[in-house]
Coordinates of C-alpha atoms in Angstrom, one line a residue:
M1121 CA -15.3 13.3 11.7
I1122 CA -12.4 14.6 13.8
A1123 CA -10.0 12.9 11.4
I1124 CA -11.6 14.6 8.4
L1125 CA -11.5 18.0 10.2
V1126 CA -7.8 17.6 11.1
A1127 CA -7.0 16.5 7.5
S1128 CA -8.9 19.6 6.2
Y1129 CA -6.8 21.8 8.6
L1130 CA -3.6 20.3 7.4
T1131 CA -4.6 20.7 3.8
R1132 CA -5.2 24.4 4.4
W1133 CA -1.9 24.7 6.2
I1134 CA 0.0 23.1 3.4
L1135 CA -1.7 25.1 0.6
K1136 CA -0.6 28.3 2.4
R1137 CA 3.1 27.4 2.1
D1138 CA 5.2 29.1 -0.6
S1139 CA 5.3 27.0 -3.7
G1140 CA 8.7 28.3 -4.8
T1141 CA 10.2 29.7 -8.0
P1142 CA 8.3 29.8 -11.3
Q1143 CA 10.4 27.0 -12.6
M1144 CA 9.5 24.8 -9.6
Q1145 CA 5.8 25.6 -10.1
K1146 CA 6.1 24.8 -13.8
I1147 CA 7.5 21.3 -13.1
S1148 CA 5.0 20.7 -10.4
G1149 CA 2.3 21.6 -12.9
Y1150 CA 3.6 18.9 -15.2
I1151 CA 3.2 16.4 -12.4
V1152 CA -0.3 17.6 -11.4
I1153 CA -1.5 17.5 -15.0
G1154 CA 0.0 14.1 -15.7
T1155 CA -1.4 12.6 -12.5
N1156 CA -4.9 13.9 -13.0
A1157 CA -4.9 12.7 -16.7
Y1158 CA -3.9 9.2 -15.6
L1159 CA -6.5 9.0 -12.8
K1160 CA -9.3 10.3 -15.0
R1161 CA -8.6 7.5 -17.6
Q1162 CA -8.2 5.0 -14.8
F1163 CA -11.6 5.9 -13.4
R1164 CA -13.2 5.7 -16.8
T1165 CA -11.8 2.2 -17.3
I1166 CA -13.0 1.0 -13.8
F1167 CA -16.4 2.5 -14.4
L1168 CA -16.9 0.4 -17.5
V1169 CA -16.9 -2.7 -15.3
I1170 CA -18.7 -1.4 -12.2
P1171 CA -22.3 -1.0 -13.6
W1172 CA -22.3 -4.6 -14.8
L1173 CA -21.2 -5.9 -11.4
T1174 CA -23.8 -3.7 -9.7
L1175 CA -26.5 -5.2 -11.9
I1176 CA -25.3 -8.8 -11.1
F1177 CA -25.3 -8.0 -7.3
F1178 CA -28.9 -6.6 -7.6
L1179 CA -30.1 -9.7 -9.4
L1180 CA -28.3 -12.2 -7.1
F1181 CA -28.7 -10.5 -3.8
N1182 CA -30.7 -7.3 -3.2
W1183 CA -30.5 -3.6 -3.7
V1184 CA -28.9 -3.1 -0.3
T1185 CA -25.8 -5.2 -1.2
S1186 CA -25.5 -3.6 -4.6
L1187 CA -25.7 -0.1 -3.0
S1188 CA -23.1 -1.1 -0.4
F1189 CA -20.8 -2.4 -3.2
V1190 CA -21.1 0.9 -5.2
C1191 CA -20.3 2.9 -2.1
G1192 CA -17.2 0.7 -1.4
V1193 CA -15.9 1.2 -4.9
L1194 CA -16.5 5.0 -5.1
L1195 CA -15.3 5.8 -1.7
S1196 CA -12.1 3.7 -2.0
L1197 CA -11.2 5.6 -5.2
F1198 CA -12.2 8.9 -3.6
A1199 CA -10.1 8.4 -0.5
G1200 CA -7.0 7.6 -2.6
Y1201 CA -7.7 10.6 -4.8
V1202 CA -8.1 13.1 -1.9
G1203 CA -4.8 12.1 -0.4
M1204 CA -3.0 12.1 -3.7
N1205 CA -4.4 15.5 -4.7
V1206 CA -2.8 17.0 -1.6
A1207 CA 0.4 15.1 -2.0
V1208 CA 1.0 16.5 -5.5
R1209 CA 0.7 20.0 -4.1
A1210 CA 2.7 19.3 -1.0
N1211 CA 5.8 18.1 -3.0
V1212 CA 6.7 21.5 -4.5
R1213 CA 6.1 23.2 -1.2
T1214 CA 8.3 20.6 0.5
A1215 CA 11.0 21.3 -2.1
N1216 CA 10.8 25.0 -1.5
A1217 CA 10.9 24.5 2.3
A1218 CA 14.2 22.6 1.8
R1219 CA 15.7 25.9 0.7
H1220 CA 15.2 27.3 4.2
S1221 CA 15.3 24.6 6.9
S1222 CA 15.2 20.9 7.3
S1223 CA 12.6 21.3 10.1
A1224 CA 10.1 22.9 7.8
T1225 CA 10.9 20.3 5.1
L1226 CA 10.1 17.4 7.5
K1227 CA 7.0 19.1 8.7
T1228 CA 5.6 20.0 5.3
G1229 CA 6.3 16.6 3.8
F1230 CA 4.9 14.6 6.7
F1231 CA 1.8 16.7 7.1
G1232 CA 1.2 16.2 3.4
G1233 CA 1.3 12.5 4.0
A1234 CA -0.9 12.9 7.1
V1235 CA -3.8 14.2 5.0
M1236 CA -3.8 10.8 3.2
G1237 CA -3.4 9.0 6.5
L1238 CA -6.4 10.6 8.2
S1239 CA -8.7 10.9 5.2
V1240 CA -8.6 7.1 4.4
P1241 CA -9.8 5.8 7.8
G1242 CA -12.0 8.9 8.4
I1243 CA -14.0 8.4 5.2
S1244 CA -14.2 4.6 5.8
L1245 CA -15.6 5.0 9.3
I1246 CA -18.2 7.6 8.4
A1247 CA -19.4 5.6 5.4
L1248 CA -19.6 2.3 7.3
M1249 CA -21.4 3.8 10.3
L1250 CA -23.9 5.6 8.0
L1251 CA -24.6 2.3 6.1
Y1252 CA -24.9 0.4 9.4
V1253 CA -27.4 2.8 10.9
T1254 CA -29.5 3.4 7.8
L1255 CA -29.5 -0.1 6.3
N1256 CA -29.4 -2.1 9.5
D1257 CA -28.0 -5.1 7.5
I1258 CA -24.5 -6.1 8.6
P1259 CA -24.1 -9.0 6.0
A1260 CA -24.8 -6.4 3.3
L1261 CA -21.6 -4.6 4.4
V1262 CA -19.6 -7.4 2.9
G1263 CA -20.6 -5.7 -0.4
F1264 CA -18.8 -2.6 0.8
G1265 CA -15.7 -4.5 1.7
F1266 CA -15.8 -6.3 -1.7
G1267 CA -16.2 -3.1 -3.6
A1268 CA -13.3 -1.4 -1.7
S1269 CA -11.1 -4.4 -2.3
L1270 CA -11.9 -4.5 -6.1
A1271 CA -11.2 -0.8 -6.5
A1272 CA -7.9 -1.2 -4.6
L1273 CA -6.8 -4.1 -6.8
F1274 CA -7.4 -2.0 -9.9
A1275 CA -5.9 1.2 -8.5
Q1276 CA -2.8 -0.6 -7.0
I1277 CA -2.1 -2.8 -10.1
G1278 CA -2.7 0.1 -12.6
G1279 CA -0.7 2.6 -10.5
G1280 CA 2.1 0.1 -9.8
I1281 CA 2.5 -0.9 -13.4
F1282 CA 2.5 2.8 -14.5
T1283 CA 5.1 3.9 -11.9
K1284 CA 7.5 1.0 -12.4
S1285 CA 7.3 1.1 -16.2
A1286 CA 8.3 4.8 -16.1
D1287 CA 10.9 4.3 -13.3
I1288 CA 12.6 1.3 -15.0
G1289 CA 12.5 3.0 -18.4
A1290 CA 14.0 6.2 -17.0
D1291 CA 16.8 4.3 -15.1
L1292 CA 17.9 1.9 -17.8
V1293 CA 18.4 4.6 -20.4
G1294 CA 19.2 7.6 -18.2
K1295 CA 21.6 6.1 -15.6
I1296 CA 23.1 3.2 -17.6
E1297 CA 23.1 4.2 -21.2
M1298 CA 23.4 8.0 -21.0
E1299 CA 25.1 8.2 -17.6
I1300 CA 23.0 11.2 -16.5
P1301 CA 21.8 11.7 -12.9
E1302 CA 18.4 10.6 -11.5
D1303 CA 15.6 13.1 -12.1
D1304 CA 17.6 14.8 -14.7
P1305 CA 15.4 17.2 -16.8
R1306 CA 17.0 15.9 -20.0
N1307 CA 15.4 12.4 -19.4
P1308 CA 12.0 12.3 -21.2
A1309 CA 10.7 9.7 -18.7
V1310 CA 11.5 11.6 -15.5
V1311 CA 8.2 13.4 -15.2
A1312 CA 6.3 10.1 -15.8
D1313 CA 8.4 8.6 -13.0
L1314 CA 7.4 11.4 -10.6
V1315 CA 3.7 11.1 -11.7
G1316 CA 3.9 7.3 -11.0
D1317 CA 5.0 7.9 -7.4
N1318 CA 1.7 9.7 -6.9
V1319 CA -0.7 7.3 -8.7
G1320 CA 1.0 4.2 -7.3
D1321 CA 2.4 5.1 -3.9
C1322 CA -0.3 7.6 -2.9
A1323 CA -3.6 7.0 -4.7
G1324 CA -3.1 3.2 -5.1
R1325 CA -1.8 2.7 -1.6
G1326 CA -4.6 4.9 -0.2
S1327 CA -7.2 2.6 -1.9
D1328 CA -5.3 -0.4 -0.6
L1329 CA -5.4 0.7 3.1
F1330 CA -9.0 1.9 2.7
Q1331 CA -10.0 -1.6 1.8
T1332 CA -7.9 -3.1 4.7
F1333 CA -9.5 -0.7 7.2
S1334 CA -13.0 -1.3 5.8
G1335 CA -12.6 -5.1 5.6
D1336 CA -11.4 -5.3 9.1
I1337 CA -14.4 -3.4 10.4
T1338 CA -16.8 -5.5 8.3
T1339 CA -15.4 -8.9 9.4
G1340 CA -15.2 -7.7 13.0
M1341 CA -18.9 -6.7 13.0
L1342 CA -19.8 -10.1 11.4
M1343 CA -17.9 -11.9 14.0
G1344 CA -19.7 -9.8 16.6
V1345 CA -23.0 -11.1 15.3
I1346 CA -21.8 -14.7 15.8
F1347 CA -20.8 -13.8 19.4
L1348 CA -24.0 -11.9 20.1
A1349 CA -25.0 -14.3 22.9
H1350 CA -21.7 -13.7 24.7
Y1351 CA -21.1 -10.0 24.3
G1352 CA -24.5 -8.7 23.2
S1353 CA -24.7 -5.8 20.7
K1354 CA -21.6 -4.3 22.3
G1355 CA -19.5 -7.0 20.5
I1356 CA -20.8 -5.7 17.2
I1357 CA -19.9 -2.1 17.7
F1358 CA -16.6 -2.7 19.6
P1359 CA -14.4 -3.0 16.5
V1360 CA -15.7 0.4 15.3
I1361 CA -14.9 2.0 18.6
L1362 CA -11.4 0.5 18.6
E1363 CA -10.7 1.7 15.1
S1364 CA -11.9 5.2 16.2
I1365 CA -9.5 5.1 19.2
G1366 CA -6.6 4.2 16.8
I1367 CA -7.4 7.2 14.6
L1368 CA -7.3 9.6 17.7
A1369 CA -4.1 8.0 18.9
S1370 CA -2.6 8.4 15.4
I1371 CA -3.5 12.1 15.4
F1372 CA -1.5 12.4 18.7
G1373 CA 1.4 10.5 17.2
I1374 CA 1.4 12.7 14.0
S1375 CA 1.6 15.8 16.2
L1376 CA 4.8 14.5 17.7
V1377 CA 6.7 14.4 14.4
R1378 CA 9.0 17.3 14.2
Q1379 CA 12.7 18.1 14.3
W1380 CA 13.6 17.5 18.0
K1381 CA 17.0 18.3 19.4
R1382 CA 19.4 15.4 19.3
V1383 CA 16.7 13.2 17.6
S1384 CA 17.0 12.3 13.9
A1385 CA 14.1 12.5 11.5
T1386 CA 13.8 8.7 11.6
G1387 CA 13.8 8.8 15.4
S1388 CA 11.0 11.4 15.3
L1389 CA 8.9 9.1 13.2
V1390 CA 9.6 6.1 15.4
I1391 CA 8.7 8.1 18.5
G1392 CA 5.3 9.0 16.9
L1393 CA 4.7 5.4 15.9
I1394 CA 5.5 4.0 19.4
A1395 CA 3.4 6.8 21.1
T1396 CA 0.4 5.9 18.9
A1397 CA 0.7 2.2 19.7
I1398 CA 1.1 2.8 23.5
L1399 CA -1.8 5.2 23.7
S1400 CA -4.0 2.8 21.7
L1401 CA -3.1 -0.1 24.0
V1402 CA -3.9 1.9 27.1
C1403 CA -7.4 2.7 25.7
L1404 CA -7.9 -0.9 24.7
F1405 CA -7.2 -2.0 28.3
F1406 CA -9.8 0.2 29.8
L1407 CA -12.4 -0.5 27.0
S1408 CA -11.9 -4.3 27.2
T1409 CA -12.3 -4.3 31.0
M1410 CA -15.1 -1.7 31.3
F1411 CA -17.0 -2.0 28.1
L1412 CA -17.0 -5.7 27.4
D1413 CA -15.7 -6.9 30.9
D1414 CA -13.1 -9.2 29.3
V1415 CA -9.5 -8.4 30.0
S1416 CA -8.3 -11.3 27.8
L1417 CA -9.2 -9.1 24.7
F1418 CA -6.5 -6.6 25.8
F1419 CA -3.9 -9.4 25.6
A1420 CA -5.3 -10.4 22.2
G1421 CA -4.7 -6.8 21.1
L1422 CA -1.3 -6.7 22.6
F1423 CA -0.3 -9.7 20.5
G1424 CA -1.5 -7.8 17.4
V1425 CA 0.6 -4.7 18.2
A1426 CA 3.6 -6.8 19.1
A1427 CA 3.4 -8.7 15.7
M1428 CA 3.2 -5.5 13.8
L1429 CA 6.3 -4.0 15.6
V1430 CA 8.3 -7.2 15.2
C1431 CA 7.5 -7.4 11.4
I1432 CA 8.6 -3.7 11.0
I1433 CA 11.8 -4.3 12.9
I1434 CA 12.6 -7.4 10.8
T1435 CA 11.9 -5.5 7.6
L1436 CA 14.2 -2.7 8.7
Y1437 CA 17.0 -5.1 9.5
Y1438 CA 16.8 -6.7 6.0
T1439 CA 16.3 -3.5 4.1
G1440 CA 18.1 -0.8 6.2
L1441 CA 20.9 1.1 4.5
G1442 CA 23.3 0.5 7.4
R1443 CA 22.5 -3.1 7.9
G1444 CA 24.5 -6.2 6.9
P1445 CA 22.1 -7.6 4.2
V1446 CA 22.1 -4.4 2.1
H1447 CA 25.9 -4.1 2.4
H1448 CA 26.3 -7.7 1.3
V1449 CA 24.1 -7.2 -1.8
A1450 CA 25.9 -3.9 -2.6
E1451 CA 29.3 -5.5 -2.2
S1452 CA 28.3 -8.4 -4.5
S1453 CA 27.4 -5.8 -7.2
Q1454 CA 31.2 -5.4 -7.7
A1455 CA 31.1 -8.7 -9.6
G1456 CA 28.3 -7.7 -11.9
A1457 CA 24.5 -7.7 -12.1
A1458 CA 24.1 -11.5 -12.0
L1459 CA 25.7 -11.8 -8.6
N1460 CA 23.7 -8.7 -7.4
L1461 CA 20.5 -10.5 -8.3
I1462 CA 21.6 -13.9 -6.9
T1463 CA 22.6 -12.4 -3.6
G1464 CA 19.5 -10.3 -3.4
I1465 CA 17.1 -13.0 -4.3
S1466 CA 18.7 -15.6 -2.0
T1467 CA 18.6 -13.2 0.9
G1468 CA 15.0 -12.3 0.1
L1469 CA 13.9 -15.9 0.1
G1470 CA 14.9 -16.1 3.8
T1471 CA 13.0 -13.0 4.9
P1472 CA 9.4 -14.4 5.2
L1473 CA 10.3 -16.9 8.0
L1474 CA 10.5 -14.6 11.0
P1475 CA 7.6 -12.3 10.1
M1476 CA 5.4 -15.3 9.5
I1477 CA 6.4 -16.8 12.9
A1478 CA 5.5 -13.4 14.5
V1479 CA 2.1 -13.4 12.8
L1480 CA 1.3 -17.0 13.6
A1481 CA 2.4 -16.5 17.2
A1482 CA 0.0 -13.6 17.5
V1483 CA -2.9 -15.6 16.0
V1484 CA -2.3 -18.7 18.2
G1485 CA -1.5 -16.6 21.3
S1486 CA -4.7 -14.6 20.8
F1487 CA -6.7 -17.9 20.5
I1488 CA -5.2 -19.3 23.7
V1489 CA -5.5 -16.2 26.0
T1490 CA -9.1 -15.7 25.0
G1491 CA -10.1 -19.3 25.8
Q1492 CA -10.1 -20.4 22.2
S1493 CA -12.4 -17.6 21.1
L1494 CA -12.4 -16.4 17.5
Y1495 CA -13.5 -13.0 18.7
G1496 CA -10.0 -12.6 20.2
L1497 CA -8.7 -12.8 16.6
V1498 CA -10.9 -9.9 15.7
I1499 CA -9.2 -7.8 18.4
T1500 CA -5.7 -9.0 17.3
N1501 CA -6.6 -7.9 13.8
I1502 CA -8.0 -4.5 14.8
A1503 CA -5.0 -3.9 17.0
T1504 CA -2.8 -4.0 13.8
D1505 CA -4.9 -1.1 12.5
F1506 CA -4.3 1.1 15.6
S1507 CA -1.4 2.9 13.9
L1508 CA -2.8 2.7 10.3
A1509 CA -3.3 6.5 10.0
F1510 CA 0.2 7.1 11.2
I1511 CA 1.7 4.4 9.0
M1512 CA -0.2 5.8 6.0
A1513 CA 1.2 9.2 6.7
S1514 CA 4.7 7.8 6.9
D1515 CA 4.2 5.9 3.6
A1516 CA 2.9 8.9 1.7
F1517 CA 5.8 11.0 3.1
G1518 CA 8.2 8.9 1.0
P1519 CA 6.8 9.8 -2.5
I1520 CA 6.3 13.4 -1.4
I1521 CA 10.0 13.7 -0.5
D1522 CA 10.9 11.8 -3.7
N1523 CA 8.9 14.2 -5.8
A1524 CA 10.4 17.2 -4.0
A1525 CA 13.9 15.9 -4.7
G1526 CA 12.9 15.5 -8.4
I1527 CA 11.5 19.0 -8.5
A1528 CA 14.6 20.4 -6.9
E1529 CA 16.9 18.6 -9.3
M1530 CA 14.9 19.6 -12.4
S1531 CA 14.6 23.3 -11.3
G1532 CA 18.3 23.7 -10.6
I1533 CA 18.1 24.0 -6.8
S1534 CA 21.4 23.0 -5.3
G1535 CA 23.4 23.2 -2.1
Q1536 CA 21.6 22.9 1.2
A1537 CA 18.2 22.1 -0.3
S1538 CA 19.5 19.1 -2.2
E1539 CA 21.4 17.8 0.8
T1540 CA 18.3 18.2 3.1
L1541 CA 16.1 16.4 0.6
H1542 CA 18.6 13.6 0.1
E1543 CA 18.7 13.0 3.8
L1544 CA 14.9 12.9 4.1
D1545 CA 14.7 10.8 1.0
A1546 CA 16.7 8.1 2.8
V1547 CA 14.2 8.4 5.7
G1548 CA 11.3 8.1 3.4
N1549 CA 12.7 5.0 1.8
T1550 CA 13.2 3.5 5.2
M1551 CA 9.6 4.2 6.2
K1552 CA 8.2 2.9 2.9
A1553 CA 10.0 -0.4 3.6
A1554 CA 8.7 -0.5 7.2
T1555 CA 5.2 0.3 5.8
K1556 CA 5.4 -2.7 3.5
G1557 CA 6.4 -4.9 6.4
Y1558 CA 3.4 -3.6 8.4
A1559 CA 1.0 -4.0 5.5
M1560 CA 1.9 -7.6 5.0
A1561 CA 1.6 -8.5 8.7
S1562 CA -1.7 -6.7 9.0
G1563 CA -3.0 -8.1 5.7
T1564 CA -2.0 -11.7 6.6
I1565 CA -3.8 -11.5 10.0
T1566 CA -6.8 -9.9 8.2
S1567 CA -6.9 -12.9 5.8
F1568 CA -6.8 -15.3 8.7
L1569 CA -9.8 -13.4 10.2
I1570 CA -11.6 -13.4 6.8
F1571 CA -11.5 -17.2 6.3
A1572 CA -12.2 -17.7 10.1
T1573 CA -15.3 -15.6 9.6
Y1574 CA -16.1 -17.6 6.5
F1575 CA -15.9 -20.9 8.2
A1576 CA -17.8 -19.6 11.3
T1577 CA -20.6 -18.1 9.1
A1578 CA -20.8 -21.3 7.0
G1579 CA -20.9 -23.5 10.1
I1580 CA -18.0 -25.6 8.9
T1581 CA -16.2 -27.2 11.9
V1582 CA -14.6 -30.3 10.3
V1583 CA -12.8 -30.7 7.0
S1584 CA -12.3 -34.1 5.5
I1585 CA -9.2 -34.7 3.3
E1586 CA -10.5 -38.1 2.1
S1587 CA -12.2 -36.4 -0.8
P1588 CA -9.9 -35.3 -3.7
Y1589 CA -12.0 -32.1 -3.8
A1590 CA -10.4 -30.8 -0.7
I1591 CA -6.8 -31.5 -1.8
A1592 CA -7.5 -30.1 -5.3
A1593 CA -9.0 -26.9 -3.8
L1594 CA -6.0 -26.5 -1.4
F1595 CA -3.4 -26.8 -4.3
L1596 CA -5.5 -24.5 -6.5
G1597 CA -5.4 -21.9 -3.8
V1598 CA -1.6 -22.3 -3.4
V1599 CA -0.9 -21.8 -7.1
L1600 CA -3.5 -19.1 -7.7
P1601 CA -1.3 -16.0 -6.8
L1602 CA 1.3 -17.1 -9.3
P1603 CA -0.6 -16.2 -12.5
L1604 CA -1.5 -12.9 -10.9
V1605 CA 2.2 -12.2 -10.2
S1606 CA 3.0 -13.3 -13.8
L1607 CA 0.5 -10.9 -15.3
T1608 CA 1.6 -7.9 -13.3
M1609 CA 5.3 -8.5 -13.8
R1610 CA 4.9 -9.0 -17.6
A1611 CA 2.7 -5.9 -17.8
T1612 CA 5.5 -3.9 -16.1
S1613 CA 8.1 -5.4 -18.4
D1614 CA 6.0 -4.5 -21.5
G1615 CA 5.5 -1.0 -20.3
A1616 CA 9.2 -0.5 -19.4
F1617 CA 10.2 -1.8 -22.9
K1618 CA 7.9 0.8 -24.6
V1619 CA 9.2 3.6 -22.4
V1620 CA 12.8 2.6 -23.0
D1621 CA 12.2 2.7 -26.8
E1622 CA 10.6 6.1 -26.5
V1623 CA 13.4 7.6 -24.4
R1624 CA 16.0 6.2 -26.8
L1625 CA 14.1 7.6 -29.7
Q1626 CA 13.9 11.1 -28.2
F1627 CA 17.6 11.1 -27.4
K1628 CA 18.3 10.1 -31.0
E1629 CA 15.8 12.4 -32.8
K1630 CA 16.0 15.5 -30.6
L1631 CA 19.4 17.0 -31.4
G1632 CA 20.9 18.8 -28.4
L1633 CA 18.7 16.9 -25.9
K1634 CA 21.7 15.3 -24.1
E1635 CA 23.4 18.7 -23.9
G1636 CA 20.3 20.2 -22.4
K1637 CA 19.7 22.6 -25.3
V1638 CA 16.1 21.4 -26.0
T1639 CA 13.3 20.2 -23.8
P1640 CA 12.1 16.5 -24.0
D1641 CA 8.5 15.6 -24.7
Y1642 CA 7.5 14.4 -21.2
A1643 CA 3.8 13.9 -22.2
R1644 CA 4.6 11.1 -24.7
C1645 CA 6.2 8.9 -21.9
I1646 CA 3.3 9.6 -19.6
D1647 CA 0.8 8.6 -22.3
I1648 CA 2.7 5.4 -23.2
A1649 CA 2.9 4.3 -19.5
T1650 CA -0.8 5.2 -19.0
K1651 CA -2.1 3.2 -22.0
N1652 CA -0.1 0.2 -21.0
A1653 CA -1.1 0.2 -17.3
L1654 CA -4.8 0.6 -18.0
S1655 CA -4.9 -2.1 -20.6
K1656 CA -3.3 -4.6 -18.2
M1657 CA -5.1 -4.0 -14.9
V1658 CA -8.6 -5.6 -15.6
F1659 CA -7.7 -9.2 -16.3
P1660 CA -6.0 -9.9 -13.0
G1661 CA -9.1 -8.7 -11.2
V1662 CA -11.3 -11.1 -13.3
I1663 CA -9.1 -14.0 -12.2
V1664 CA -9.4 -13.2 -8.5
I1665 CA -13.2 -12.8 -8.7
V1666 CA -14.2 -15.6 -11.1
T1667 CA -12.1 -18.4 -9.5
P1668 CA -13.8 -18.5 -6.0
V1669 CA -17.2 -18.2 -7.6
V1670 CA -16.6 -21.1 -9.9
V1671 CA -15.1 -23.3 -7.2
G1672 CA -17.9 -22.5 -4.7
F1673 CA -20.7 -23.3 -7.1
L1674 CA -19.1 -26.4 -8.5
F1675 CA -17.6 -28.0 -5.4
G1676 CA -19.4 -26.3 -2.5
A1677 CA -18.7 -24.1 0.5
T1678 CA -16.1 -26.4 2.1
S1679 CA -13.9 -26.6 -1.0
L1680 CA -14.1 -22.8 -1.3
G1681 CA -13.0 -22.4 2.3
I1682 CA -10.0 -24.7 1.7
L1683 CA -9.1 -22.6 -1.4
L1684 CA -8.9 -19.6 0.9
I1685 CA -6.5 -21.3 3.2
G1686 CA -4.1 -22.3 0.4
A1687 CA -4.3 -18.9 -1.3
T1688 CA -3.6 -17.0 2.0
A1689 CA -0.6 -19.2 2.9
S1690 CA 0.9 -18.8 -0.6
A1691 CA 0.2 -15.1 -1.0
A1692 CA 1.5 -14.3 2.5
M1693 CA 4.9 -15.9 1.8
L1694 CA 5.2 -14.3 -1.7
G1695 CA 4.2 -10.9 -0.3
F1696 CA 6.9 -10.8 2.3
F1697 CA 9.5 -12.1 -0.2
F1698 CA 8.6 -9.6 -2.9
N1699 CA 8.5 -6.6 -0.6
N1700 CA 11.7 -7.3 1.2
T1701 CA 13.7 -8.4 -1.8
G1702 CA 12.6 -5.4 -3.8
A1703 CA 13.5 -3.0 -1.0
L1704 CA 16.8 -4.8 -0.4
L1705 CA 17.9 -4.4 -4.0
D1706 CA 16.7 -0.8 -4.1
N1707 CA 18.7 0.2 -1.0
A1708 CA 21.7 -1.7 -2.2
K1709 CA 21.7 0.7 -5.2
K1710 CA 21.3 3.7 -3.0
L1711 CA 24.2 2.5 -0.9
V1712 CA 26.4 2.3 -4.0
E1713 CA 25.2 5.8 -5.0
S1714 CA 26.3 7.2 -1.6
G1715 CA 29.9 6.6 -2.7
L1716 CA 30.6 3.1 -1.3
Y1717 CA 31.7 0.2 -3.5
G1718 CA 32.5 2.4 -6.5
G1719 CA 29.9 5.2 -6.4
K1720 CA 27.9 6.6 -9.2
K1721 CA 28.7 5.9 -12.9
S1722 CA 30.9 2.9 -11.9
D1723 CA 30.4 -0.7 -13.2
T1724 CA 29.2 -1.6 -9.7
H1725 CA 26.6 1.2 -9.9
K1726 CA 25.3 -0.1 -13.2
A1727 CA 25.0 -3.6 -11.8
A1728 CA 23.1 -2.3 -8.8
V1729 CA 20.8 -0.3 -11.1
V1730 CA 20.0 -3.5 -13.0
G1731 CA 19.2 -5.2 -9.6
D1732 CA 17.0 -2.3 -8.6
T1733 CA 15.0 -2.5 -11.9
V1734 CA 14.2 -6.1 -11.1
G1735 CA 13.4 -5.3 -7.5
D1736 CA 11.1 -2.4 -8.3
P1737 CA 8.2 -4.4 -9.8
L1738 CA 8.6 -7.0 -7.0
K1739 CA 8.0 -4.5 -4.2
D1740 CA 5.7 -2.0 -5.9
V1741 CA 3.6 -4.1 -8.2
S1742 CA 3.5 -7.8 -7.4
G1743 CA 3.9 -7.4 -3.6
P1744 CA 1.0 -5.0 -3.1
A1745 CA -1.0 -7.1 -5.7
V1746 CA -0.8 -10.3 -3.8
L1747 CA -1.6 -8.5 -0.5
I1748 CA -4.9 -7.1 -2.1
F1749 CA -5.5 -10.5 -3.7
M1750 CA -5.7 -12.3 -0.3
K1751 CA -8.3 -9.9 1.0
L1752 CA -10.4 -9.6 -2.3
L1753 CA -10.5 -13.4 -2.6
G1754 CA -11.8 -13.7 1.0
M1755 CA -14.4 -10.9 0.5
T1756 CA -15.6 -12.6 -2.7
A1757 CA -16.0 -15.9 -0.8
L1758 CA -18.0 -14.2 2.0
L1759 CA -20.1 -12.5 -0.6
V1760 CA -21.1 -15.6 -2.5
L1761 CA -21.4 -17.8 0.6
P1762 CA -25.2 -17.2 1.1
L1763 CA -25.8 -18.5 -2.5
L1764 CA -23.9 -21.8 -2.0

């Protein structure tokens, strides 16, 4: 409730800021209208599926599970919408603040992201506690986690396909063919690109982290039931208390983000993140010793926080603008797009190793220090959520600044405002990359916990590999993420192809468009990207849901558990690879645009733009999709387990 109140206060504070010139307000209006139009059509598409699934749950389980499922879907979408709705209003106010001071720009942009960061876990906690108290049925909460995961898959895939179709279409024609700047108002796809930042990076990511947060609480409470004899009812409620502590610590961390003397904007964000983690760990120490009388749980949580920070540091090394890997890829672009891609992909293939070692070390270390207790894994997983509200605020900060820069470019703001926004845009990109590293680390540990909960609930302690069923299930799990990736990549390609055709057509048919004498038809590009995204987002969800159900009913609970292991291992590797490679290629392009290795409009720049267009769907479509896939697959398995 405190999180919701603080988010409401920040919303009022943002809406009181000046929204700038009439031209800035006009462009912002385009973005708001386009974003709302997309989300309304997305919700209508999702709601065509939900009633049928609700009926199936009612027939197979009971009304409690079906009610929990509906709440999970609706609140996941609502949490993303609330944060996105504030973000699309914070962007123009951030752009206007850049006309006056960098301090106000940082504060406005980050507070806009903080509304998302606090709304998501706040809504999740209130909903889960109300369901827990009123229904008194913890297994039924799996329906809530499943519904949240399903909504997140639809929202993230649909939003990701939309934003990358528009982004790639705008870049290929605008930057390469027409040689006009990014976010140039002459480009018909530029508003669709700005809309995409909100429906993908804000609404989609909000639903994604909502399902992460909700799933972690649900599995933690289920594991608490299993350890009822050891910890009593306190073990059931302990995960909820820890998540609450993380939110309060994040509020403190958010309050520290401002322009300090002799501290950069990135440094300010890092200070807030570290303060959040330290405060959470201090509270964990006292709670684990005084509430559950088990100090080993503190060390289990320490492993989780350490794994999160290590994964963020590794991600920043591979994707940071000033680091060797990005310079290497940018330098290779001087020899053309082919070498840009070969260098970027080869570097990206090596990036999953160290993060996976950090995650595995945290899981194994937690298991050892807690005396081989799976409850320690619950605390390790919850500990990765301590900074979730702060991380979400940092992630939403990126698209807000990106939108603000686009509004500034299209409305003709120049000078100090553009320079301020350009500097903060680099900070936003860095934090978005760090957020992806965090999300994959947290999601992988969550998936470990989900299949650990599955095996513990099913009472499976030994798995025999003498039967071909076990090996077949393992290999099916390993290969299962690949068709999902194929579908999302192809959908992005199809959408980008249609947007490229539309942008070329408008430049050809609208005489004077390149000279800036006429206004392009922005709505047509938005409509094309919307129709393509919504038509391609349902089938991947069907694959993720149907496969575990079929395997479970045909081959039993053990085979389904082994499927989860194979799918988690494969998806985790792919997720780290996609996210890091995409961010690496993106920042290599930005490094070239900064003036190094040839600068804008050079052949090196064109090669780097091609690399970026390949990296975009990797990091913003397929990467988030496999992350949600891991958790939705596990939630589906937990849901059908009582029927097997």
